[in-house]
PDB file of N, CA and C in Angstrom:
ATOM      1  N   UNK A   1     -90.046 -33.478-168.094  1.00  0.00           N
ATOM      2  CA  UNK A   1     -89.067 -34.529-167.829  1.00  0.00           C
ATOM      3  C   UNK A   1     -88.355 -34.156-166.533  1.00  0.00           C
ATOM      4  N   UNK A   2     -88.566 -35.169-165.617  1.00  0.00           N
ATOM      5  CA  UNK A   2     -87.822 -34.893-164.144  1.00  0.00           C
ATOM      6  C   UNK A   2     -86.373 -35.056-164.399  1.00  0.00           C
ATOM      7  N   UNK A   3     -85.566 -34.207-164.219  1.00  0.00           N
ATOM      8  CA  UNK A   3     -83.969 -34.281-164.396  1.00  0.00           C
ATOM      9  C   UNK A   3     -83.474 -35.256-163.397  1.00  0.00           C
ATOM     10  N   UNK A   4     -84.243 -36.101-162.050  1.00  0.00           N
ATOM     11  CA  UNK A   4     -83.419 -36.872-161.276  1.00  0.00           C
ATOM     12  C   UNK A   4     -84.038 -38.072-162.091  1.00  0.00           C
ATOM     13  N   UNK A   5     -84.684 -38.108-163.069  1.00  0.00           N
ATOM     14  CA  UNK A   5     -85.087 -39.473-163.890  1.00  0.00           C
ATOM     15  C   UNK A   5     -84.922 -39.275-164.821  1.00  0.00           C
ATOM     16  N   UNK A   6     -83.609 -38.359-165.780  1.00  0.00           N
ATOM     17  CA  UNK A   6     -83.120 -38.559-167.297  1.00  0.00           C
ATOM     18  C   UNK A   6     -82.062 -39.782-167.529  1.00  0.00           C
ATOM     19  N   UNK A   7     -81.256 -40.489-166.449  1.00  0.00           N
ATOM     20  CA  UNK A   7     -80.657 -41.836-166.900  1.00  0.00           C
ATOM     21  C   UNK A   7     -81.009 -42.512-166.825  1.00  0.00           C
ATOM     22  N   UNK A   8     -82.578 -42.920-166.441  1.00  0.00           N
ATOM     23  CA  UNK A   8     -83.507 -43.801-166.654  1.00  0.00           C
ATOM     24  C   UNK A   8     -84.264 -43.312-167.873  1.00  0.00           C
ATOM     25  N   UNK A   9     -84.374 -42.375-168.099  1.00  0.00           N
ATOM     26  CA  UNK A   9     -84.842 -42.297-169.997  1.00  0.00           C
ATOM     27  C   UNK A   9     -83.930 -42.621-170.546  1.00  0.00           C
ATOM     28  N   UNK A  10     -82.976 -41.812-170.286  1.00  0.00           N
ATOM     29  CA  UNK A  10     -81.899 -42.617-171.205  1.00  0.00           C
ATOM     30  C   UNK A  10     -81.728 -44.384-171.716  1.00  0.00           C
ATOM     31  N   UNK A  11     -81.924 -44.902-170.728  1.00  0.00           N
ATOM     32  CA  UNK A  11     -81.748 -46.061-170.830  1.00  0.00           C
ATOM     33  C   UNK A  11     -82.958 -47.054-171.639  1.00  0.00           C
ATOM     34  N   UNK A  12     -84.152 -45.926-171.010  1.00  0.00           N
ATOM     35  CA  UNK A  12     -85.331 -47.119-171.462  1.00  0.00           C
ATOM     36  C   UNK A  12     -84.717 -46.002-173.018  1.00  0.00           C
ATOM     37  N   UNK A  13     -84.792 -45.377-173.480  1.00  0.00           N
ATOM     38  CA  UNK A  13     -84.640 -45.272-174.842  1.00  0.00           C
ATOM     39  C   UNK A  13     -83.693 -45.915-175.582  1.00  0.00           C
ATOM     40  N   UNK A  14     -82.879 -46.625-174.936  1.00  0.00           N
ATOM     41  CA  UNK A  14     -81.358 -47.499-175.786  1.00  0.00           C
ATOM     42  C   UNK A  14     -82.044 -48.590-175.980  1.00  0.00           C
ATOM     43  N   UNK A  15     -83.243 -49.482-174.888  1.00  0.00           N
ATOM     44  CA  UNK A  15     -83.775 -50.306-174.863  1.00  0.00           C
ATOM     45  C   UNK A  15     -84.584 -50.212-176.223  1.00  0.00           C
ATOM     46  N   UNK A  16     -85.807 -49.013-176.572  1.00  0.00           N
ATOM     47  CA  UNK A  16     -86.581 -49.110-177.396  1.00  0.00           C
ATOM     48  C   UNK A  16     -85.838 -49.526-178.505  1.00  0.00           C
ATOM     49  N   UNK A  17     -84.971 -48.563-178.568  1.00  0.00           N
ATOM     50  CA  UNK A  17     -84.033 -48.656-179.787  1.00  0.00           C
ATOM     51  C   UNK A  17     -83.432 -49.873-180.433  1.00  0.00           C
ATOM     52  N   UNK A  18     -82.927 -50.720-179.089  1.00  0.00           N
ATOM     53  CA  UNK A  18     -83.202 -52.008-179.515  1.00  0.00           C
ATOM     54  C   UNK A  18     -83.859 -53.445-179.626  1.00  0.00           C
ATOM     55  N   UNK A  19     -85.076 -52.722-179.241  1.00  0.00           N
ATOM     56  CA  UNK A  19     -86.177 -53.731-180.357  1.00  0.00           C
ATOM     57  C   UNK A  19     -86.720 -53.354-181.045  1.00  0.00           C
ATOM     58  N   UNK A  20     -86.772 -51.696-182.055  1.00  0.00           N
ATOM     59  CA  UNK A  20     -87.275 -51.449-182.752  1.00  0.00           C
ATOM     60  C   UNK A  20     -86.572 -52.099-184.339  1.00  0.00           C
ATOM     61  N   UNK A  21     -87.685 -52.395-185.068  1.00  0.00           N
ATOM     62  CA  UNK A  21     -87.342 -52.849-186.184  1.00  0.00           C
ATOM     63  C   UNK A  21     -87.002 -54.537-186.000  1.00  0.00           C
ATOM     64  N   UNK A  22     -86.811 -55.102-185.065  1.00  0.00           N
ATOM     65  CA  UNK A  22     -87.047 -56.408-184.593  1.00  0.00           C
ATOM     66  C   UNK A  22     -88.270 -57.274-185.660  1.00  0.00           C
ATOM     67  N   UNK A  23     -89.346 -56.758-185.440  1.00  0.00           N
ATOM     68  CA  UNK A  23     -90.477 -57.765-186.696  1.00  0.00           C
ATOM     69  C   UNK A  23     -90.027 -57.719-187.764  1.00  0.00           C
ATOM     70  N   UNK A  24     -89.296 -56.620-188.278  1.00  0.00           N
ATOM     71  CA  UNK A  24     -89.088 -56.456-189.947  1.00  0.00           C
ATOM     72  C   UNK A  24     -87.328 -57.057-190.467  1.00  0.00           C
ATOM     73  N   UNK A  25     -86.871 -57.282-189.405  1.00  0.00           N
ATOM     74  CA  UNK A  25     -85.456 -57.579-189.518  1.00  0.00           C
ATOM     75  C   UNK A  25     -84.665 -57.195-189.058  1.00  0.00           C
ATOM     76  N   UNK A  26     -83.578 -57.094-189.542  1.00  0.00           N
ATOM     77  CA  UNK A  26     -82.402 -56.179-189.284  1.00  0.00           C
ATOM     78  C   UNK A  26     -83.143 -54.575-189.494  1.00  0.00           C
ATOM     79  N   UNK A  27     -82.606 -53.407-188.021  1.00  0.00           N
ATOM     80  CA  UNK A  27     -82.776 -52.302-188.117  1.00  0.00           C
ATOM     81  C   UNK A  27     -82.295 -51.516-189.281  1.00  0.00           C
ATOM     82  N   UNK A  28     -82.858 -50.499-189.442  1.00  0.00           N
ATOM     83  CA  UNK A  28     -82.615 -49.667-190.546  1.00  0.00           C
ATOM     84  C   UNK A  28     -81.422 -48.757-190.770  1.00  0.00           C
ATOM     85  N   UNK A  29     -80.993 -48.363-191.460  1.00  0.00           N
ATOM     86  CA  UNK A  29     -79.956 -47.350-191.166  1.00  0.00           C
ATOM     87  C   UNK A  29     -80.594 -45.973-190.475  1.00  0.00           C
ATOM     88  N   UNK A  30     -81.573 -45.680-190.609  1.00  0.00           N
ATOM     89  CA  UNK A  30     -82.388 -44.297-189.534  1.00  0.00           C
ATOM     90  C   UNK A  30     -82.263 -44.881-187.799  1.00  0.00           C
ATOM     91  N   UNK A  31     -82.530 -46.329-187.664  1.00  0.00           N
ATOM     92  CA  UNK A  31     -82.451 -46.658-186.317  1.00  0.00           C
ATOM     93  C   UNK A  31     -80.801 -46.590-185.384  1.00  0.00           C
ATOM     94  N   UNK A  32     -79.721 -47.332-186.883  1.00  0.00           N
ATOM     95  CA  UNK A  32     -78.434 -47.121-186.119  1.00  0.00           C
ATOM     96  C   UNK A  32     -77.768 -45.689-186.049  1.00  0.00           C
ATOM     97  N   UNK A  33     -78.149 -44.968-186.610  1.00  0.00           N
ATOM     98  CA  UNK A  33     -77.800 -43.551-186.733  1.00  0.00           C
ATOM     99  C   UNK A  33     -78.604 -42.489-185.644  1.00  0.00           C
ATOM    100  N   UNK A  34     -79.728 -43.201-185.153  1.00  0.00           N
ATOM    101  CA  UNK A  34     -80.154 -42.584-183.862  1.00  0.00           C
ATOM    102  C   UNK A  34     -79.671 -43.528-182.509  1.00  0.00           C
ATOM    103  N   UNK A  35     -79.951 -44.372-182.624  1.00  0.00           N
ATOM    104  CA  UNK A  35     -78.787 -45.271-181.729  1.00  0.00           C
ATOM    105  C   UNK A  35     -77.692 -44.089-181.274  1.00  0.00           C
ATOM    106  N   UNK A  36     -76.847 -44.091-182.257  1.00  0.00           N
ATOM    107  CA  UNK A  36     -75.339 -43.073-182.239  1.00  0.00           C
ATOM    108  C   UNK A  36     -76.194 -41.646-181.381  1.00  0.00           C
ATOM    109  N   UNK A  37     -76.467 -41.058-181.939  1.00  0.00           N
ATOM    110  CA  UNK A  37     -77.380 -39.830-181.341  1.00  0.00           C
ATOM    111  C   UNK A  37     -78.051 -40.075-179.902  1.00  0.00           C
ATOM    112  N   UNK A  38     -78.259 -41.103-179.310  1.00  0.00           N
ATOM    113  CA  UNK A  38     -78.704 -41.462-178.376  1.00  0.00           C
ATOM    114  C   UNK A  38     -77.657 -41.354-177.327  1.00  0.00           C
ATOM    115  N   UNK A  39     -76.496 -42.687-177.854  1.00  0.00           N
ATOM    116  CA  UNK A  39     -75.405 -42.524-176.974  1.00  0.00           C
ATOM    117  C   UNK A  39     -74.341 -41.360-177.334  1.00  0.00           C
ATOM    118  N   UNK A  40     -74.264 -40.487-177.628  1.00  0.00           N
ATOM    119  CA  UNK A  40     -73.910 -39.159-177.883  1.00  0.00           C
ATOM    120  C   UNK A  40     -74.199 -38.087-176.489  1.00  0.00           C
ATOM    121  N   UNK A  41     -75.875 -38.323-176.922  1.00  0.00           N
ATOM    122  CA  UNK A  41     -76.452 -37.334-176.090  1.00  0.00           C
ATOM    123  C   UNK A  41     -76.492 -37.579-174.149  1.00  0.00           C
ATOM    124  N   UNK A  42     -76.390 -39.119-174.257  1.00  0.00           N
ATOM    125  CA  UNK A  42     -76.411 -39.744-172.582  1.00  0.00           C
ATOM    126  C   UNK A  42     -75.001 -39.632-172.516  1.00  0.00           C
ATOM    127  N   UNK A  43     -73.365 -39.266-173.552  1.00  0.00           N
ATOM    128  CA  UNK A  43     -72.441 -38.862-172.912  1.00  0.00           C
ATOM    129  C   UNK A  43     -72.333 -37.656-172.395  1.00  0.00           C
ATOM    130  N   UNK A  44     -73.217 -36.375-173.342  1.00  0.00           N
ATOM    131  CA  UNK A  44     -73.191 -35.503-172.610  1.00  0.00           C
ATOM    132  C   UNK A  44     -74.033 -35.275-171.507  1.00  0.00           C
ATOM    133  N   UNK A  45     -74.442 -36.450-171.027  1.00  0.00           N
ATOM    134  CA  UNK A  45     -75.049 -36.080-169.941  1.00  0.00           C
ATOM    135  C   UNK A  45     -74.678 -36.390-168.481  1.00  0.00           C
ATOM    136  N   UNK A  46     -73.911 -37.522-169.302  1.00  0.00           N
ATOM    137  CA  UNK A  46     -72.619 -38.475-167.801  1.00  0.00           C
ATOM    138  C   UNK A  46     -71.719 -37.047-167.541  1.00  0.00           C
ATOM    139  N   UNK A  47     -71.250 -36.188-168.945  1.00  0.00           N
ATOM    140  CA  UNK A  47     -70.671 -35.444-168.231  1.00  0.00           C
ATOM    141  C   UNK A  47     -70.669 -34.275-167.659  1.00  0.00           C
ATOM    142  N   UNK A  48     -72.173 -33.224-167.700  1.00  0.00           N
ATOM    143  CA  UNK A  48     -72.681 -32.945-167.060  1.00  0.00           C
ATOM    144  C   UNK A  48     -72.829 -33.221-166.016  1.00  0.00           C
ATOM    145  N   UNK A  49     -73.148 -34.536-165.579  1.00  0.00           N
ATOM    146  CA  UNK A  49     -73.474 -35.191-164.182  1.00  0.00           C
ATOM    147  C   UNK A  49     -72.304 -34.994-163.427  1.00  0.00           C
ATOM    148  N   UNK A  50     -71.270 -35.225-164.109  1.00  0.00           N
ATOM    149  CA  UNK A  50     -69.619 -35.310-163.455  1.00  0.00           C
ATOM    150  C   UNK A  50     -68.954 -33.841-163.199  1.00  0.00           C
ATOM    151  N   UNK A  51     -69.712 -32.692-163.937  1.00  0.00           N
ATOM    152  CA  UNK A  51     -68.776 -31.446-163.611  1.00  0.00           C
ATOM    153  C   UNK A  51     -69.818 -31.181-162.010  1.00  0.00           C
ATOM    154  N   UNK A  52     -71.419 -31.888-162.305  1.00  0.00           N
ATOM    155  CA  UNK A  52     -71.890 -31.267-160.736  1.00  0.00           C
ATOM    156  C   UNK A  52     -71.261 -31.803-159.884  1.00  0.00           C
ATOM    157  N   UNK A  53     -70.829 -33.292-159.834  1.00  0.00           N
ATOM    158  CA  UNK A  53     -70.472 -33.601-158.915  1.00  0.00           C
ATOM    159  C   UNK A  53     -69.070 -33.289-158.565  1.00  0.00           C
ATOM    160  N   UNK A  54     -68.168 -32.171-159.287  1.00  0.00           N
ATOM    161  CA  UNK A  54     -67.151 -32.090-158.684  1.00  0.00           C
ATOM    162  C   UNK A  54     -66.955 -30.467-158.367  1.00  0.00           C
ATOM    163  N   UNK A  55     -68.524 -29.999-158.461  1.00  0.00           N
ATOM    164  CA  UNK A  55     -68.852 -28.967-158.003  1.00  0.00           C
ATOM    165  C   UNK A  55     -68.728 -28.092-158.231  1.00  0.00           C
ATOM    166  N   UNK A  56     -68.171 -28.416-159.853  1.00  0.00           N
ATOM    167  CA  UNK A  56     -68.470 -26.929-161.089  1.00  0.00           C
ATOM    168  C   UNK A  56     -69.363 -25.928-161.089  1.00  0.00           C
ATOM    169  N   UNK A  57     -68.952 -25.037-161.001  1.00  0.00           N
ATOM    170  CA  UNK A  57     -70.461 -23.819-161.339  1.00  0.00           C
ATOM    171  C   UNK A  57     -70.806 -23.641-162.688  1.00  0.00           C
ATOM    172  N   UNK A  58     -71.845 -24.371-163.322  1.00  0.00           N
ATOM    173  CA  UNK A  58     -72.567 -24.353-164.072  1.00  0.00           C
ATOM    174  C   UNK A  58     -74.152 -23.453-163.916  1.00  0.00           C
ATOM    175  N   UNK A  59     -74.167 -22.075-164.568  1.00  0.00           N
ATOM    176  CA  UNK A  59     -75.348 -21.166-163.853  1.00  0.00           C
ATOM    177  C   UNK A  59     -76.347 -22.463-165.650  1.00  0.00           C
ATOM    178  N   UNK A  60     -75.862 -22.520-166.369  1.00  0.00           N
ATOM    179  CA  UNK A  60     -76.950 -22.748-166.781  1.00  0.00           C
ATOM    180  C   UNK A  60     -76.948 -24.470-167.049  1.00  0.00           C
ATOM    181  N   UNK A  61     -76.763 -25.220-166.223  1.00  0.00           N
ATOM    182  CA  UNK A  61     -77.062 -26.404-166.216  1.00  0.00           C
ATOM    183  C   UNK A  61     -78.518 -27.080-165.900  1.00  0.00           C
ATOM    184  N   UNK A  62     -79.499 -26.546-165.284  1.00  0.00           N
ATOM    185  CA  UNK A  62     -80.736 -26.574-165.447  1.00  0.00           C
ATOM    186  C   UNK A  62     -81.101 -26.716-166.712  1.00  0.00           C
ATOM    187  N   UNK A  63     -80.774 -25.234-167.638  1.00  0.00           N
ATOM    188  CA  UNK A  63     -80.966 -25.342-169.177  1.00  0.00           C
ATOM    189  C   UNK A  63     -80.613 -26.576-170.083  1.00  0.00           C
ATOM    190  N   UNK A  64     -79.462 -26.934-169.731  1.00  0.00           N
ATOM    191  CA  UNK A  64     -78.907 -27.966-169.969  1.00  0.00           C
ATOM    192  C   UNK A  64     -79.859 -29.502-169.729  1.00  0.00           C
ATOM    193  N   UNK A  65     -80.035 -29.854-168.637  1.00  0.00           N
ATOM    194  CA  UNK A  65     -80.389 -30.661-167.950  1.00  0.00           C
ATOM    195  C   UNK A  65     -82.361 -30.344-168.995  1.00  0.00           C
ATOM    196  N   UNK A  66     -82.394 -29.890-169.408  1.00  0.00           N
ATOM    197  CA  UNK A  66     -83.853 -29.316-169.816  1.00  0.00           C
ATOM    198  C   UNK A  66     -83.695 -29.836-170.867  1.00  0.00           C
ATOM    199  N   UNK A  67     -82.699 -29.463-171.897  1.00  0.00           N
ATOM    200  CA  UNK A  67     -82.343 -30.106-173.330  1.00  0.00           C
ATOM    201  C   UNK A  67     -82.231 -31.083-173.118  1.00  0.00           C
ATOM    202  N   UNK A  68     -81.504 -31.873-172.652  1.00  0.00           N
ATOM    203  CA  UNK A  68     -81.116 -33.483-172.915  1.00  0.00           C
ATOM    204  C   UNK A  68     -82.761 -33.955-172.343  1.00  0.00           C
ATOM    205  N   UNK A  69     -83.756 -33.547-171.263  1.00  0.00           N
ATOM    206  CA  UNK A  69     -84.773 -34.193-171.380  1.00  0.00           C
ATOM    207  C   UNK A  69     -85.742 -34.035-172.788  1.00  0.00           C
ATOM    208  N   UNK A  70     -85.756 -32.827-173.510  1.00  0.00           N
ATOM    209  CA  UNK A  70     -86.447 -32.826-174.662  1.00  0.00           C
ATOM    210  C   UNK A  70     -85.882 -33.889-175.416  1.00  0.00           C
ATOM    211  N   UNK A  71     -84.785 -33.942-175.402  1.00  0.00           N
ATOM    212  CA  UNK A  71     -83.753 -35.071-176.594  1.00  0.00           C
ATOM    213  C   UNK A  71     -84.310 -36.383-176.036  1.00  0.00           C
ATOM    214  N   UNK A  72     -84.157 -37.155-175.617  1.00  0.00           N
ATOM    215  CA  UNK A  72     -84.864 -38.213-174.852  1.00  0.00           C
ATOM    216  C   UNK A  72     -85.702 -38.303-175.492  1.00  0.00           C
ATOM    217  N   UNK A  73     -87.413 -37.634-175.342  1.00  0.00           N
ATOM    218  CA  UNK A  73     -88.622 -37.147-176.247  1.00  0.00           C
ATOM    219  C   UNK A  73     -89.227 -37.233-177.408  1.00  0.00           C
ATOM    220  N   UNK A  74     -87.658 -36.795-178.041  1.00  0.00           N
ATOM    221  CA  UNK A  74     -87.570 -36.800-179.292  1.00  0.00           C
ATOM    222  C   UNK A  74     -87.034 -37.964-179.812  1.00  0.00           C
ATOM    223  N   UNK A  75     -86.036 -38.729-178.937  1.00  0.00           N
ATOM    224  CA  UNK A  75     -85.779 -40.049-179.797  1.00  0.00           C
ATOM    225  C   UNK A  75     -86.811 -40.779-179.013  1.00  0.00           C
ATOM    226  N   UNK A  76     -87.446 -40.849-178.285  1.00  0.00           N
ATOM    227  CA  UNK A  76     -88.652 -41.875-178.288  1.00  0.00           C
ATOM    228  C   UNK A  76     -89.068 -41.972-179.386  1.00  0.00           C
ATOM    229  N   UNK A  77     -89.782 -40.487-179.584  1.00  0.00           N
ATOM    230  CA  UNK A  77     -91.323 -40.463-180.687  1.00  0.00           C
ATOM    231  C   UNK A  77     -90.557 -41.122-181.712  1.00  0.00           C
ATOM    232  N   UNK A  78     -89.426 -40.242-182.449  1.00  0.00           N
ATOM    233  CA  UNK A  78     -88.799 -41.041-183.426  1.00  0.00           C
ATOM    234  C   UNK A  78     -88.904 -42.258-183.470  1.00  0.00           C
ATOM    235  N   UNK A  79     -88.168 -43.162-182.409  1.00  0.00           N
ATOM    236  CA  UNK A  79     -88.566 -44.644-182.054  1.00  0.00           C
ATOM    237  C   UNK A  79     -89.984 -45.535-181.982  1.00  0.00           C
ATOM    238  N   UNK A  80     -90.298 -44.147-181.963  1.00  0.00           N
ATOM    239  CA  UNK A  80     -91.970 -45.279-181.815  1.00  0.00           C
ATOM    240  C   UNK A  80     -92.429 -45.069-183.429  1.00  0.00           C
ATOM    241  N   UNK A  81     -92.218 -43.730-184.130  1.00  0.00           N
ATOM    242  CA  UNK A  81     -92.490 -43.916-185.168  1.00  0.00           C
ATOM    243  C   UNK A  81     -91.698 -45.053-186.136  1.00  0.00           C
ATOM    244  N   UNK A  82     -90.584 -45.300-185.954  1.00  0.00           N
ATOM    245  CA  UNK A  82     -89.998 -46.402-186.738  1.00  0.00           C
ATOM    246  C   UNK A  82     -90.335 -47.385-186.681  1.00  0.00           C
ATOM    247  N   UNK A  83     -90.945 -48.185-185.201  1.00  0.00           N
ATOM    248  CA  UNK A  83     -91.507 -49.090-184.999  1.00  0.00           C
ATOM    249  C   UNK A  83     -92.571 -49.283-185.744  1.00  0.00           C
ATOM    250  N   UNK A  84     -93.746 -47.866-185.617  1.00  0.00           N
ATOM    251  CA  UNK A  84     -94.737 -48.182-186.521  1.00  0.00           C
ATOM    252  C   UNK A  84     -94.626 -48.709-187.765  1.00  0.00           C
ATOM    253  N   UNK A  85     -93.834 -47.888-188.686  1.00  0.00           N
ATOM    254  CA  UNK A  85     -93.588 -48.280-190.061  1.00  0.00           C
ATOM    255  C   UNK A  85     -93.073 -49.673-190.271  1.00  0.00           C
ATOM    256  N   UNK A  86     -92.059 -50.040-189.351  1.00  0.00           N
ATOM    257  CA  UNK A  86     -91.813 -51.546-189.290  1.00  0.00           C
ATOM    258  C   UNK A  86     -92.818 -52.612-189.284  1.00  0.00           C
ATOM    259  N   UNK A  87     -93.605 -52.392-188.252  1.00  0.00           N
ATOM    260  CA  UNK A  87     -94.515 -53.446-187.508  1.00  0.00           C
ATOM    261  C   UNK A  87     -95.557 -53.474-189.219  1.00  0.00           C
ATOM    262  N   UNK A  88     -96.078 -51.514-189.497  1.00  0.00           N
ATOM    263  CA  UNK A  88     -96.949 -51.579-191.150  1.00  0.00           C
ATOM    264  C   UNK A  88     -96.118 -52.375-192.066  1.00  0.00           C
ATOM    265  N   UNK A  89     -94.976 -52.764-192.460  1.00  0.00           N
ATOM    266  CA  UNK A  89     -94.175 -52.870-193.377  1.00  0.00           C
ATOM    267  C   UNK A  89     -94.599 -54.527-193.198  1.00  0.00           C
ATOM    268  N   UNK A  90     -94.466 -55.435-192.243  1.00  0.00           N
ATOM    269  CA  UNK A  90     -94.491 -56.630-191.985  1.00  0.00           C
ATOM    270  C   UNK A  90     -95.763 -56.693-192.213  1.00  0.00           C
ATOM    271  N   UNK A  91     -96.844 -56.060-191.450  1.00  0.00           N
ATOM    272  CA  UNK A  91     -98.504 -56.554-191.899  1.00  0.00           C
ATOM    273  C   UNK A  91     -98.252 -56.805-193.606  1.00  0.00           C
ATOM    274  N   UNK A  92     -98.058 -55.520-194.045  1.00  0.00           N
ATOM    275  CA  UNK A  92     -97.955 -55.325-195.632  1.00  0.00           C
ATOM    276  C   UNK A  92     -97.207 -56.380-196.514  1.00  0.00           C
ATOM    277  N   UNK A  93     -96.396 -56.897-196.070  1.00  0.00           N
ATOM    278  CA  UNK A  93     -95.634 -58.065-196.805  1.00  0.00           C
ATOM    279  C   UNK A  93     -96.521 -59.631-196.159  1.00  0.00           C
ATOM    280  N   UNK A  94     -97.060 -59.472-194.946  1.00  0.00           N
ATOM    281  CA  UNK A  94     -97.482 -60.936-194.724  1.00  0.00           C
ATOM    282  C   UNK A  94     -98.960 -61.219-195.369  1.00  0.00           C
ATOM    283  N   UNK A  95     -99.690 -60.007-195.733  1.00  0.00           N
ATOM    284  CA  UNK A  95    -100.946 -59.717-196.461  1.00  0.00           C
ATOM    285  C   UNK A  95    -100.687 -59.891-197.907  1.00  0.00           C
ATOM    286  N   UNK A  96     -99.703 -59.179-198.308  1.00  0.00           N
ATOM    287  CA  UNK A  96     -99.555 -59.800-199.622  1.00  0.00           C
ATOM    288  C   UNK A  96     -99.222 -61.349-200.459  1.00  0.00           C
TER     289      UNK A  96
END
């Protein structure tokens, strides 16, 4: 994950987030509870962004900047897995 393109993950992941669960209805309580975790994790990252720019010495902000791209990652897959089960859940009810 390129650290000058984590508030553009960020973002496309708020996006996934909200159209996941879209075919099946109203989102799940696993989707709004990563939602929260999402915008959690892009605050700590605005403020990260804000101690560089006021030229904090942060020796391990790289590290930093490393985590929040795994986190990203991780609420994709999550996201894509919810989607799946959604999108199965709707085949499964329109088949029956």
């Amino acid at each position: 994950m390129n650290e000058n393109r984590l508030r553009d993950a960020f973002g496309l992941a708020r996006s996934l987030s909200e159209g996941v669960g879209a075919a099946a209805g109203v989102p799940g309580v696993a989707i709004a509870a990563l939602r929260r975790e999402i915008a959690s994790a892009e605050e700590g990252y605005r403020y990260m962004l804000e101690y560089a720019a006021r030229g904090a010495e942060d020796p391990g902000r790289a590290d930093m900047a490393r985590r929040f791209g795994m986190s990203v990652l991780e609420f994709t897959d999550r996201l894509e897995r919810e989607n799946l089960t959604a999108i199965s859940f709707s085949v499964a009810s329109t088949c029956a």
